[in-house]
XYZ file of C-alpha atoms in Angstrom:
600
model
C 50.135 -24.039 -80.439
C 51.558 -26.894 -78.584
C 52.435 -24.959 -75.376
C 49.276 -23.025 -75.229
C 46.982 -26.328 -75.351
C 49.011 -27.580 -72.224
C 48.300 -23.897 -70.367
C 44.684 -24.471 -71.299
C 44.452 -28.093 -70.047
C 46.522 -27.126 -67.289
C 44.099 -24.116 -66.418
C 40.699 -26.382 -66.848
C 42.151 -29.265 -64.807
C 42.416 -27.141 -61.738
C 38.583 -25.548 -62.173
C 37.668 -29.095 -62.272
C 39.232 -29.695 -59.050
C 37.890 -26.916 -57.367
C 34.093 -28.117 -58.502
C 35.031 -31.257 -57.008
C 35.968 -29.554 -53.830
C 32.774 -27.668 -53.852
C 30.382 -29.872 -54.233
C 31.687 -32.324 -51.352
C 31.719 -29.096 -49.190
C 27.821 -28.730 -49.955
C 27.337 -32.433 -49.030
C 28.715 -32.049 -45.960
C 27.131 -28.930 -44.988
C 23.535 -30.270 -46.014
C 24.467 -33.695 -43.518
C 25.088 -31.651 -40.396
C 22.470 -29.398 -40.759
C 20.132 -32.706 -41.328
C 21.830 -34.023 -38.195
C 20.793 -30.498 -36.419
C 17.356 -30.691 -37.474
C 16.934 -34.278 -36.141
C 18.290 -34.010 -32.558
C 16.240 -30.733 -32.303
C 13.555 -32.894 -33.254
C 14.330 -35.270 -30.766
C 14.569 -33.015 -27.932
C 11.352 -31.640 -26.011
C 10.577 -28.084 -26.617
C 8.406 -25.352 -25.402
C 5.756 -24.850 -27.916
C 5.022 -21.386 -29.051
C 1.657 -19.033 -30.702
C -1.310 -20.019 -30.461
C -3.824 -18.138 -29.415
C -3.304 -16.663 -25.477
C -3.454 -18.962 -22.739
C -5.483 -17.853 -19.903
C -5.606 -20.507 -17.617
C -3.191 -21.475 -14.669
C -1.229 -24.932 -14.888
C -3.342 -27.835 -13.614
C -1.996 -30.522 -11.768
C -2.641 -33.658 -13.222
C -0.399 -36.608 -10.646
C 0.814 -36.323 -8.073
C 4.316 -39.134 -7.222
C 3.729 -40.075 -3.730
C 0.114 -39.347 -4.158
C -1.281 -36.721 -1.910
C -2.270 -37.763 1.433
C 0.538 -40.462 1.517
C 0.856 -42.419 4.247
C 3.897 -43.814 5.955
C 5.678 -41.594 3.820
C 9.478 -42.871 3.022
C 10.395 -40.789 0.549
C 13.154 -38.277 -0.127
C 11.617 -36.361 -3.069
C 8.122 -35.047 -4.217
C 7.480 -35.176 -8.453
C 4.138 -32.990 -8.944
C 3.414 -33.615 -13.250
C 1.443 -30.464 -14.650
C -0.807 -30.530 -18.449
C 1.468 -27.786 -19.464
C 5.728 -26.120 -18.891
C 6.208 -24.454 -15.508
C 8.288 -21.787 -14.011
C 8.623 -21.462 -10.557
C 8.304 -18.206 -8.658
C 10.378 -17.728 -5.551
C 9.790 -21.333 -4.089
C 11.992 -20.755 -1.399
C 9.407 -18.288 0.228
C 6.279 -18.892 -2.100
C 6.252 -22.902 -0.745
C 5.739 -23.520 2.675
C 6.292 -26.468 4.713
C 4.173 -27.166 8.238
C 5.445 -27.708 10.385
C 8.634 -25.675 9.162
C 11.834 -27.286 7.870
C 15.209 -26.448 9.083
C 17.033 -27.066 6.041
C 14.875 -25.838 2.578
C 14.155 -28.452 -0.064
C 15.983 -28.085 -3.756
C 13.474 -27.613 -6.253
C 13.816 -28.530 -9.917
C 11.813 -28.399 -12.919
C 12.095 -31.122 -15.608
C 9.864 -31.500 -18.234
C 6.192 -30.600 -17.258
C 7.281 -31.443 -13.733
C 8.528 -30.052 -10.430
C 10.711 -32.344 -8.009
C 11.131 -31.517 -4.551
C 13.975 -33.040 -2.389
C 14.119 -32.472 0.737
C 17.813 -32.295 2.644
C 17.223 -33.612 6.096
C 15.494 -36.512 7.574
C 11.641 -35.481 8.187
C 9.780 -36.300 12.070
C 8.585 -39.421 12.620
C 5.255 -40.425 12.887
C 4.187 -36.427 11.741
C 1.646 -34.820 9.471
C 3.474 -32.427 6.792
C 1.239 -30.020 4.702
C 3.087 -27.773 1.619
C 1.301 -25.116 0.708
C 2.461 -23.592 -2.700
C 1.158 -19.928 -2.724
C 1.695 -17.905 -6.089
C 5.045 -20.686 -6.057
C 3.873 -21.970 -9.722
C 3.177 -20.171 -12.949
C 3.068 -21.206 -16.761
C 6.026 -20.931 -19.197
C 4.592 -18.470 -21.544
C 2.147 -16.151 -20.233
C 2.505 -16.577 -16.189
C -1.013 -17.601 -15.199
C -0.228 -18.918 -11.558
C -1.655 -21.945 -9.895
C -4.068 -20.962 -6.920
C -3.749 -21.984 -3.652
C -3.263 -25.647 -3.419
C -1.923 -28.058 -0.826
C 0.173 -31.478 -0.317
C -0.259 -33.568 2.430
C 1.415 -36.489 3.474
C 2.296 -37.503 6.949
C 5.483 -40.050 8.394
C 3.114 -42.275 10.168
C 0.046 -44.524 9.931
C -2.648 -41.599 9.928
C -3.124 -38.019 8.565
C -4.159 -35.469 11.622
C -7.359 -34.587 10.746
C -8.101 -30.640 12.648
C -7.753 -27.283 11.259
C -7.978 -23.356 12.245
C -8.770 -21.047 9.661
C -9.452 -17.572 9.167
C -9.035 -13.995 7.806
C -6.612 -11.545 8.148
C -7.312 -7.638 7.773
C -5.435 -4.218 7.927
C -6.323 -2.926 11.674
C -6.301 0.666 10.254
C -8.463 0.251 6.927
C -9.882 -3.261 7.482
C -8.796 -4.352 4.056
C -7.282 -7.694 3.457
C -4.054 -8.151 3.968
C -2.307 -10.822 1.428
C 0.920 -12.448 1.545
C 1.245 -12.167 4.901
C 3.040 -15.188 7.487
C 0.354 -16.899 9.779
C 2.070 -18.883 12.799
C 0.333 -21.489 15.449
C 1.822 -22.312 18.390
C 0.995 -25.379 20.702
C 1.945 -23.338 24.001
C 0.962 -19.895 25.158
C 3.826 -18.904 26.421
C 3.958 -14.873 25.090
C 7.661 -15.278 24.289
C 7.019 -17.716 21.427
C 7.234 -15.579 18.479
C 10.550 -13.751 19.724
C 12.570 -16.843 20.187
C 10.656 -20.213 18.744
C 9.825 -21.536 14.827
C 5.853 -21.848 15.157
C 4.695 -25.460 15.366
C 2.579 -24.713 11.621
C 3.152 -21.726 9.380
C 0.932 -20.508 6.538
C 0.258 -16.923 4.596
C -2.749 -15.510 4.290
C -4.128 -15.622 0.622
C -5.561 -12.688 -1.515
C -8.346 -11.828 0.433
C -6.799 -12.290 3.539
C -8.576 -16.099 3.882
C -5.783 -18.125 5.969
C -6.029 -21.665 6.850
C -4.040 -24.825 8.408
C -5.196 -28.156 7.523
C -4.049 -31.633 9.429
C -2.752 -30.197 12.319
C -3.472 -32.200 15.470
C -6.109 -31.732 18.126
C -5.318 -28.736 20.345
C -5.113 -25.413 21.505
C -2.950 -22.596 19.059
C -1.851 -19.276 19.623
C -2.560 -18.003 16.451
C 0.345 -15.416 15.382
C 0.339 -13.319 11.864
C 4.155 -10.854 10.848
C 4.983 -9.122 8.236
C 8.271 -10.994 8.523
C 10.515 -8.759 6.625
C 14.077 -10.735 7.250
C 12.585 -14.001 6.606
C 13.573 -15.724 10.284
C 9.851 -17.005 11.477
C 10.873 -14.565 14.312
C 9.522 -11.338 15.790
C 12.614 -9.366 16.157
C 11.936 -6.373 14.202
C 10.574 -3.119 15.100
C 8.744 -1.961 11.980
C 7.237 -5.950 11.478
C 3.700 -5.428 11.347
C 2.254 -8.587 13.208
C -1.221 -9.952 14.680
C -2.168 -11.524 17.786
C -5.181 -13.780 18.986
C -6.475 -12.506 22.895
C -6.835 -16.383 23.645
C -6.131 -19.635 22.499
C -7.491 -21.060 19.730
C -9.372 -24.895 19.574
C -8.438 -26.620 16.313
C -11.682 -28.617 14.607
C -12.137 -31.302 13.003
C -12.263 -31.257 9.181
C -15.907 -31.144 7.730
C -17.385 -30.555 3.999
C -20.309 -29.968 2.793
C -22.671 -31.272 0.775
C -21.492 -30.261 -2.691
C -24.795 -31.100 -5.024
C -25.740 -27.766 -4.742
C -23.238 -24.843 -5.827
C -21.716 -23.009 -2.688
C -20.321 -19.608 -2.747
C -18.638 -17.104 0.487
C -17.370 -14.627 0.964
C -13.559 -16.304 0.466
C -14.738 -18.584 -2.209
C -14.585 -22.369 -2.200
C -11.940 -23.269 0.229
C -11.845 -27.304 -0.950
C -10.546 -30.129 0.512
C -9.842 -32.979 -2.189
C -12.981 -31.520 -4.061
C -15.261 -30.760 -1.525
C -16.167 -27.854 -0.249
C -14.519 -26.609 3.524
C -17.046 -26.418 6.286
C -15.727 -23.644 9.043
C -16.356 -22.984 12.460
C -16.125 -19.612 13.798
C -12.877 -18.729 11.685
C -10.435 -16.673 13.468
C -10.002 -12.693 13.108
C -6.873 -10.943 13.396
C -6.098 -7.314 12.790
C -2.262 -6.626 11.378
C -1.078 -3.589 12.797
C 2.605 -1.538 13.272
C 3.681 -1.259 16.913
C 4.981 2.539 17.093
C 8.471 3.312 17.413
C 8.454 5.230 20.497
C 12.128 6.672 19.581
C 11.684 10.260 18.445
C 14.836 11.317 16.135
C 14.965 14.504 14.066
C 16.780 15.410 11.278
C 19.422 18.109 10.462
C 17.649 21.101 9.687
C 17.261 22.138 6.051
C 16.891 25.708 4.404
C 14.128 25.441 1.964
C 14.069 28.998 0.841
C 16.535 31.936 1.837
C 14.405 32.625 5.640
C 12.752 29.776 5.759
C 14.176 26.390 7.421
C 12.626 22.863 8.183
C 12.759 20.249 10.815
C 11.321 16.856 9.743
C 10.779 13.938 12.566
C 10.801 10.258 12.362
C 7.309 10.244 14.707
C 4.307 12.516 14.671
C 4.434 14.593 18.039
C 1.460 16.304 19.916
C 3.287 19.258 21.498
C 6.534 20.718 20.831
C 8.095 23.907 22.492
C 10.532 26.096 21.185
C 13.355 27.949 23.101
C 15.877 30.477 21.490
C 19.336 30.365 23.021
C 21.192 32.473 20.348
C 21.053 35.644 19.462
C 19.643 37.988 22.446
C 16.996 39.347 20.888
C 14.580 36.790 18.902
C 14.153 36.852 15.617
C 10.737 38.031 13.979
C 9.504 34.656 13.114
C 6.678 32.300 12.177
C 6.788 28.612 13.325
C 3.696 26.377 11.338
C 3.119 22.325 11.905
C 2.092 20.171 8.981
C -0.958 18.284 8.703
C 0.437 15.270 9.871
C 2.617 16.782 12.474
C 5.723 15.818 11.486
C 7.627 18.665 10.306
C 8.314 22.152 11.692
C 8.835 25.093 9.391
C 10.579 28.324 10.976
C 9.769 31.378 8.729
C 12.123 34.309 9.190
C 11.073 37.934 8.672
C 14.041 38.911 7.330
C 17.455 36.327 6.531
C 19.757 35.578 9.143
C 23.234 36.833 9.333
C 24.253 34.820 12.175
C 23.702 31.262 13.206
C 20.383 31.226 15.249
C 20.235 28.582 18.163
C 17.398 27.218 19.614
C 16.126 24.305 22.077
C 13.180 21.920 21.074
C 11.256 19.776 23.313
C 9.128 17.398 21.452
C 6.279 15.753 23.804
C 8.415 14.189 26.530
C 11.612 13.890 24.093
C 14.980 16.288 24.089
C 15.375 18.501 24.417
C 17.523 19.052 21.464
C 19.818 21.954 19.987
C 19.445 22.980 16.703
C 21.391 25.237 14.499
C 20.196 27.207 11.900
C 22.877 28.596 9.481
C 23.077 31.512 7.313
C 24.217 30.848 3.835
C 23.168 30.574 0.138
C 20.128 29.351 -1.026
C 21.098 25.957 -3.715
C 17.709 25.481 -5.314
C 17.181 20.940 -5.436
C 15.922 21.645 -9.128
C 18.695 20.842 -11.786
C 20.767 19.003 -9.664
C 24.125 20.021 -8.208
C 25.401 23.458 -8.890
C 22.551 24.321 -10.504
C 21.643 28.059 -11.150
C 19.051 29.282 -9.978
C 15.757 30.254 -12.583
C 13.170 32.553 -13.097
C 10.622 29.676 -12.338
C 12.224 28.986 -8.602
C 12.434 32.815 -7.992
C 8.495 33.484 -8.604
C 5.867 32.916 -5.516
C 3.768 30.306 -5.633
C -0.315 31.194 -5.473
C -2.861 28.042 -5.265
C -6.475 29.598 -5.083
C -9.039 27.124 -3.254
C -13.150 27.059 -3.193
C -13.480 28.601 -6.646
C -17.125 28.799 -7.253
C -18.112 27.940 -3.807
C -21.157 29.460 -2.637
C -20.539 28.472 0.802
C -16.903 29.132 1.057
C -14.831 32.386 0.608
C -12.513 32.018 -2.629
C -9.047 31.663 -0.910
C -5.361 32.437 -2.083
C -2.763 30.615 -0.574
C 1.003 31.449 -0.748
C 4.643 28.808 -0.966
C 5.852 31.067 1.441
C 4.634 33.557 4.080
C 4.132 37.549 2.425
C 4.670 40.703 3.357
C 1.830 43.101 4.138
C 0.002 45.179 1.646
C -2.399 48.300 2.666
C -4.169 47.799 -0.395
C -4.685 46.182 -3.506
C -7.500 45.690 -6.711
C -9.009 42.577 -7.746
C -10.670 43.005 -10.887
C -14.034 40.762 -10.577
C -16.258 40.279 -14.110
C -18.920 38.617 -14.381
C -19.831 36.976 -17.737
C -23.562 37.413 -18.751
C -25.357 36.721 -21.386
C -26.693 40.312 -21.726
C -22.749 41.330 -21.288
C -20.414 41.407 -19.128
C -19.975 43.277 -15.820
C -17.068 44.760 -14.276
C -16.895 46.006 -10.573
C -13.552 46.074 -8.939
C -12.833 45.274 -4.962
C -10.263 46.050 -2.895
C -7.976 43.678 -0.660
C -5.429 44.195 2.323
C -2.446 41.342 3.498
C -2.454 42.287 7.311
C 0.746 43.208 8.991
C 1.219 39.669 9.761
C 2.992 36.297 8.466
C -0.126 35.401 5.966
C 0.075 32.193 4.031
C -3.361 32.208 3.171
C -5.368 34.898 1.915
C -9.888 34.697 1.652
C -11.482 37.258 -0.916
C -14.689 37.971 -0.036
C -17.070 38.878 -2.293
C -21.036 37.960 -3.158
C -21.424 35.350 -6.038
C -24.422 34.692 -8.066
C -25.967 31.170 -8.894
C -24.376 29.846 -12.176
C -22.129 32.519 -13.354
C -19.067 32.394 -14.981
C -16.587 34.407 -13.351
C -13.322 35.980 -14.699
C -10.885 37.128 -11.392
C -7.563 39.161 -12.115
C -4.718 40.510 -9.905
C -2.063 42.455 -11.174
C 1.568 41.183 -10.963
C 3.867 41.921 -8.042
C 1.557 42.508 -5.707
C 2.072 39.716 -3.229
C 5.955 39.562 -2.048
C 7.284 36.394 -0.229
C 9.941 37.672 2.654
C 12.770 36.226 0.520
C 12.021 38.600 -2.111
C 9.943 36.671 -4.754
C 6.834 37.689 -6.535
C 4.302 36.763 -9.052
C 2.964 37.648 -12.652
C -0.361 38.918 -13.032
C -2.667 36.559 -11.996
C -6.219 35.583 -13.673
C -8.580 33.181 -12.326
C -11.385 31.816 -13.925
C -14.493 29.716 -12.262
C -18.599 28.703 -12.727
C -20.130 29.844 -9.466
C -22.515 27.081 -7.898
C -26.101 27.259 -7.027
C -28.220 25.905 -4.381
C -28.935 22.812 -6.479
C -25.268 21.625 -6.170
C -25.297 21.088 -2.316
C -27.340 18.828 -0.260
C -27.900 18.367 3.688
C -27.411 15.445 5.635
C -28.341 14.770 9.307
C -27.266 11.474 11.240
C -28.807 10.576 14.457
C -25.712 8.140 15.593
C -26.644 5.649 18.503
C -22.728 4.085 20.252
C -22.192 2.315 23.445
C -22.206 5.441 26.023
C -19.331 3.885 27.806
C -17.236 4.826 24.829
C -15.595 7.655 23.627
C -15.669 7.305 19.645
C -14.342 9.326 16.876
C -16.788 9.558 13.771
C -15.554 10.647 10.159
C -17.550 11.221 7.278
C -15.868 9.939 3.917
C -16.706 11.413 0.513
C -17.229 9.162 -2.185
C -12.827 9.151 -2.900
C -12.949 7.838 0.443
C -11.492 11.400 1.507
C -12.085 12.207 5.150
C -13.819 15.745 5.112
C -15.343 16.101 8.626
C -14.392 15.042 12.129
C -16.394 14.298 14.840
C -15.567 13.383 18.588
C -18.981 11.774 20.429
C -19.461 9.756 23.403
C -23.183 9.605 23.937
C -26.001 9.166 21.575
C -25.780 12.512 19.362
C -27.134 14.339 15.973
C -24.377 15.109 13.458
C -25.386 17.737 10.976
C -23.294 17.984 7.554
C -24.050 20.750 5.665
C -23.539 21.713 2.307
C -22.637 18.769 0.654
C -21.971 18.282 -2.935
C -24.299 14.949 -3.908
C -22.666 11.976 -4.305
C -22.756 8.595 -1.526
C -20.784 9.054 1.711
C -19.914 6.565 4.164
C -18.825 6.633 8.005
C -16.230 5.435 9.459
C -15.934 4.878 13.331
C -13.030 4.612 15.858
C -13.290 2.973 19.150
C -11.205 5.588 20.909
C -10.102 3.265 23.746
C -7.886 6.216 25.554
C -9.891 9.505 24.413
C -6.471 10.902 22.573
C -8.794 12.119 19.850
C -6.617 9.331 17.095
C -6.616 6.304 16.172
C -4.006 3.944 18.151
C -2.236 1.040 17.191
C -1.563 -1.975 19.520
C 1.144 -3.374 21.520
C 2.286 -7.303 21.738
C 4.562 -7.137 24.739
C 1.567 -5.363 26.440
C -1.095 -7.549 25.032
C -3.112 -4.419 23.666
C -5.247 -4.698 20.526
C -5.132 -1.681 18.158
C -8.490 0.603 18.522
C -11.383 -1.242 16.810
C -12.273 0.283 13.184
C -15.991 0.098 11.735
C -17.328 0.814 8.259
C -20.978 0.261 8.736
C -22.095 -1.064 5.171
C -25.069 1.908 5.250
C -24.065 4.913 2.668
C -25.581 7.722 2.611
C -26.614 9.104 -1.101
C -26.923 13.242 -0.832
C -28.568 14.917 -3.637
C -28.661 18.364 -4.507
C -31.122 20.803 -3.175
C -32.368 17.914 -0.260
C -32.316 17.535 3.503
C -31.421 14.033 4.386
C -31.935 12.563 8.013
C -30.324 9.140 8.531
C -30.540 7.226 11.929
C -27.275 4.782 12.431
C -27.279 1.900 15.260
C -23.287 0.664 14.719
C -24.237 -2.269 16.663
C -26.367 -3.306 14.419
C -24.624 -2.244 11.387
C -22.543 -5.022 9.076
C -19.250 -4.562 8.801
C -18.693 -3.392 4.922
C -14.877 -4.284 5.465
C -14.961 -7.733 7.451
C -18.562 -8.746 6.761
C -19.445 -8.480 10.343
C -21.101 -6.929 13.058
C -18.805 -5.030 15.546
């Protein structure tokens, strides 16, 4: 009994160790998470939920103040009324005149520090624009356009030069674009000089410099796609003033009343911007007058493909190997870029020809017999029932105006004859006549079927399969087509009596209401343009200067000083309804602008 008290006591005494052990363990884990809690609590934190924030950070000091003078400084503290991220400051905050060495930015707290790593110009106006540069923490509202100014000397200049900036081509704004002045017009400035102020162009294209000095600018806009204030690219779209531009003096208006533009308010420490004349540029491309082709690629077994880096006008084509030319068909896209060679039957032997492109090449191509490797399913892919079968499209379905139209992936082979099964669905049953179809002895990609339609009938079409073979050997499955016919009601006419400067050759398009092109029209002299057959909706011109009478639109030229051809959209649309003549008269000199808001 003895001995097993002692292995009891001895067994208890160590369990009360153990508790011991345990519960200074607990106390020690409940102090440093109480020592966690606290310094979190000490620390500043981004506060989360809440209900959606909507609003962009506002600026609420400013350490120098703006407008500083005698500025002595080596950093910039801007405090916000909420946490900040910054959003590519290194292109999104611009300094004017430019800096040579970029600033470090930090954020700390609700603030954003700027210092700057070189000594700044004496006795000089600086102006930072922060463009889409400053967002929120949590949701990314960004601050709008806003500006610091502070200048090295006794004074702040006191002119500006604003403006808009617009797409040469389709007149609409063009944002986030470079701006440039330049104190000397000297036309090698933007090839080899930082401008004397920069800026970028805001959402609607609106530009602006502030405190610059009195003057004449060359005003200067690039796409500046490697980021070196320099013109030394050949696909940088830029802009170009004709003449020097006079920099006025800052004026605001009377804000009492509420003022609205076309830009919005454009404010100056609260009031609102009064402008004079702002400046217009257009941003084109310059072409790339090197013409380069690519190696040619089969696209179907007989058929092979040439695509070019420019659009061409004429192109000539000379076979140097075999003898005897191949039966062939040669088609041009829409945008003349790429050449299609269609061979009657597949090449056995490499076929070698010459092609002179407008005044380029001429070049030798090679086209090579081989196997046909289908792109779908990647590499080594086999090739499917679905790339073996022709492709049919069928166009004008229910037109009453146009001939329902077939069109073929690839060029056919001619048929004598063949049935298309035509039913109409009426109400008092349906009626079946059946017409027959040829495929001349030609290279026919597309096919018209025609065949007299009544006014709002449903129409059921159907072709048998394999009728239609491509020259590589594919076919089709039986083919059924079903379409509403049109009536009378659904088309509308319009008539235009245009009035241009007679000196001018223009080129005038009418746009459907997608803002489609659908007919072309080359004037130079007062004329009547008739549109016929036009399904309601509102339609709208648009108008090319054609400066050189090339039938296109042309872009401009820097080194040669040339403008790209003037583009109107007269605000006037033109609403067609169904079953109506319309006659319009159109004066585009007295027409507004629906693009740039004014008259051309």
């Amino acid at each position: 009994m003895f001995f097993h008290a002692l292995i009891l006591r001895q067994k208890y005494k160590k369990c009360y160790y153990f508790c011991i052990l345990l519960h200074i363990m607990k106390k020690l884990l409940l102090f440093i998470g109480l020592g966690i809690l606290l310094q979190a609590c000490a620390r500043e934190m981004i506060p989360s939920g809440g209900p959606m924030d909507n609003k962009p950070p506002e600026i609420i000091r400013e350490l120098p103040g703006n407008r500083t003078l005698s500025f002595q400084d080596q950093t910039i503290r801007i405090f916000f009324d909420e946490y900040i991220n910054l959003n590519n400051p290194n292109t999104n905050i611009i300094f004017s005149p430019p800096l040579s060495t970029l600033p470090t930015y930090t954020i700390s707290g609700r603030s954003l520090i700027i210092r700057f790593n070189e000594p700044l110009i004496p006795d000089k106006t600086y102006n930072v624009a922060f463009t889409n540069a400053v967002k929120d923490y949590n949701e990314g509202n960004i601050l709008p356009f806003y500006q610091y100014t502070f200048s090295t000397g006794t004074s702040i200049d006191s002119f500006m030069i604003d403006g808009f900036l617009y797409n040469a081509e389709t007149l609409e704004p063009e944002k986030d674009i470079y701006v440039f002045l330049y104190g000397e017009d000297i036309d090698s400035l933007p090839y080899s000089t930082s401008p004397t102020y920069i800026t970028r162009s805001q959402q609607n294209g609106y530009f602006s410099f502030r405190h610059i000095s009195r003057g004449d600018y060359k005003v200067f806009a690039l796409n500046d796609i490697n980021n070196n204030l320099r013109y030394d690219l050949p696909n940088e779209s830029i802009a170009f003033s004709d003449t020097m531009v006079k920099a006025h003096v800052i004026q605001v208006k009377d804000t009492s009343a509420v003022q609205t533009d076309t830009v919005g308010r454009n404010r100056e420490n609260g009031d609102t911007l009064v402008r004079h004349n702002p400046v217009k540029l257009w941003l084109f491309t310059p072409v790339d007058t090197v013409q380069r082709l690519e190696k040619p690629a089969m696209i179907r077994p007989g058929a092979y493909r040439i695509s070019f880096k420019l659009p061409f006008s004429q192109i000539s084509t000379k076979f140097l190997r075999p003898d005897t030319i191949p039966s062939h068909m040669e088609t041009v896209n829409n945008t003349r870029d790429t050449v299609t060679w269609y061979f009657k039957s597949r090449i056995t032997d490499t076929v070698t020809l010459e092609l002179t492109v407008d005044n380029h090449g001429p070049d030798t191509v090679h086209f090579m017999p081989g196997r046909f490797q289908p792109q779908r399913g990647g590499r080594g892919a086999r090739r499917t029932e679905e790339t073996e079968k022709l492709s049919i499209r069928t166009l004008n379905g229910g037109e009453l105006h146009k001939p329902f139209t077939l069109t073929f992936s690839y060029p056919v082979l001619p048929v004598d004859s063949f049935a298309m099964v035509i039913i109409q669905n009426r109400r008092s049953g349906n009626d079946t006549v059946t017409r027959y179809y040829s495929v001349p002895d030609t290279f026919v990609t597309s096919l018209p079927l025609i065949f007299p339609l009544e006014e709002r009938v449903p129409y059921i079409l159907k072709i048998k399969d394999s009728v239609f073979y491509g020259y590589d050997g594919a076919t089709h499955d039986s083919l059924t087509f079903r379409f509403t016919s049109k009536s009378e009601k659904d088309y509308g006419n319009l008539t235009i009596d245009i009035e241009v400067d007679e000196r001018m050759p223009y080129i005038v398009q009418l746009l459907s209401p997608d803002n489609k092109v659908i007919r072309t029209n080359f004037i130079s002299s007062n004329s009547t343009l008739s549109y016929m057959h036009l399904p309601p909706g509102n339609y709208r011109i648009k108008i090319i200067e054609d400066r050189n009478g090339n039938g296109k639109w042309d872009t401009g030229n820097y080194r040669k000083k040339i403008q790209p051809e003037k583009v109107i959209f007269p605000q006037k649309t033109f609403t067609v309804r169904g079953y109506w003549d319309m006659e319009e008269t159109l004066n585009i000199h007295e027409q507004e602008n629906i693009r740039t808001g004014s008259r051309r």
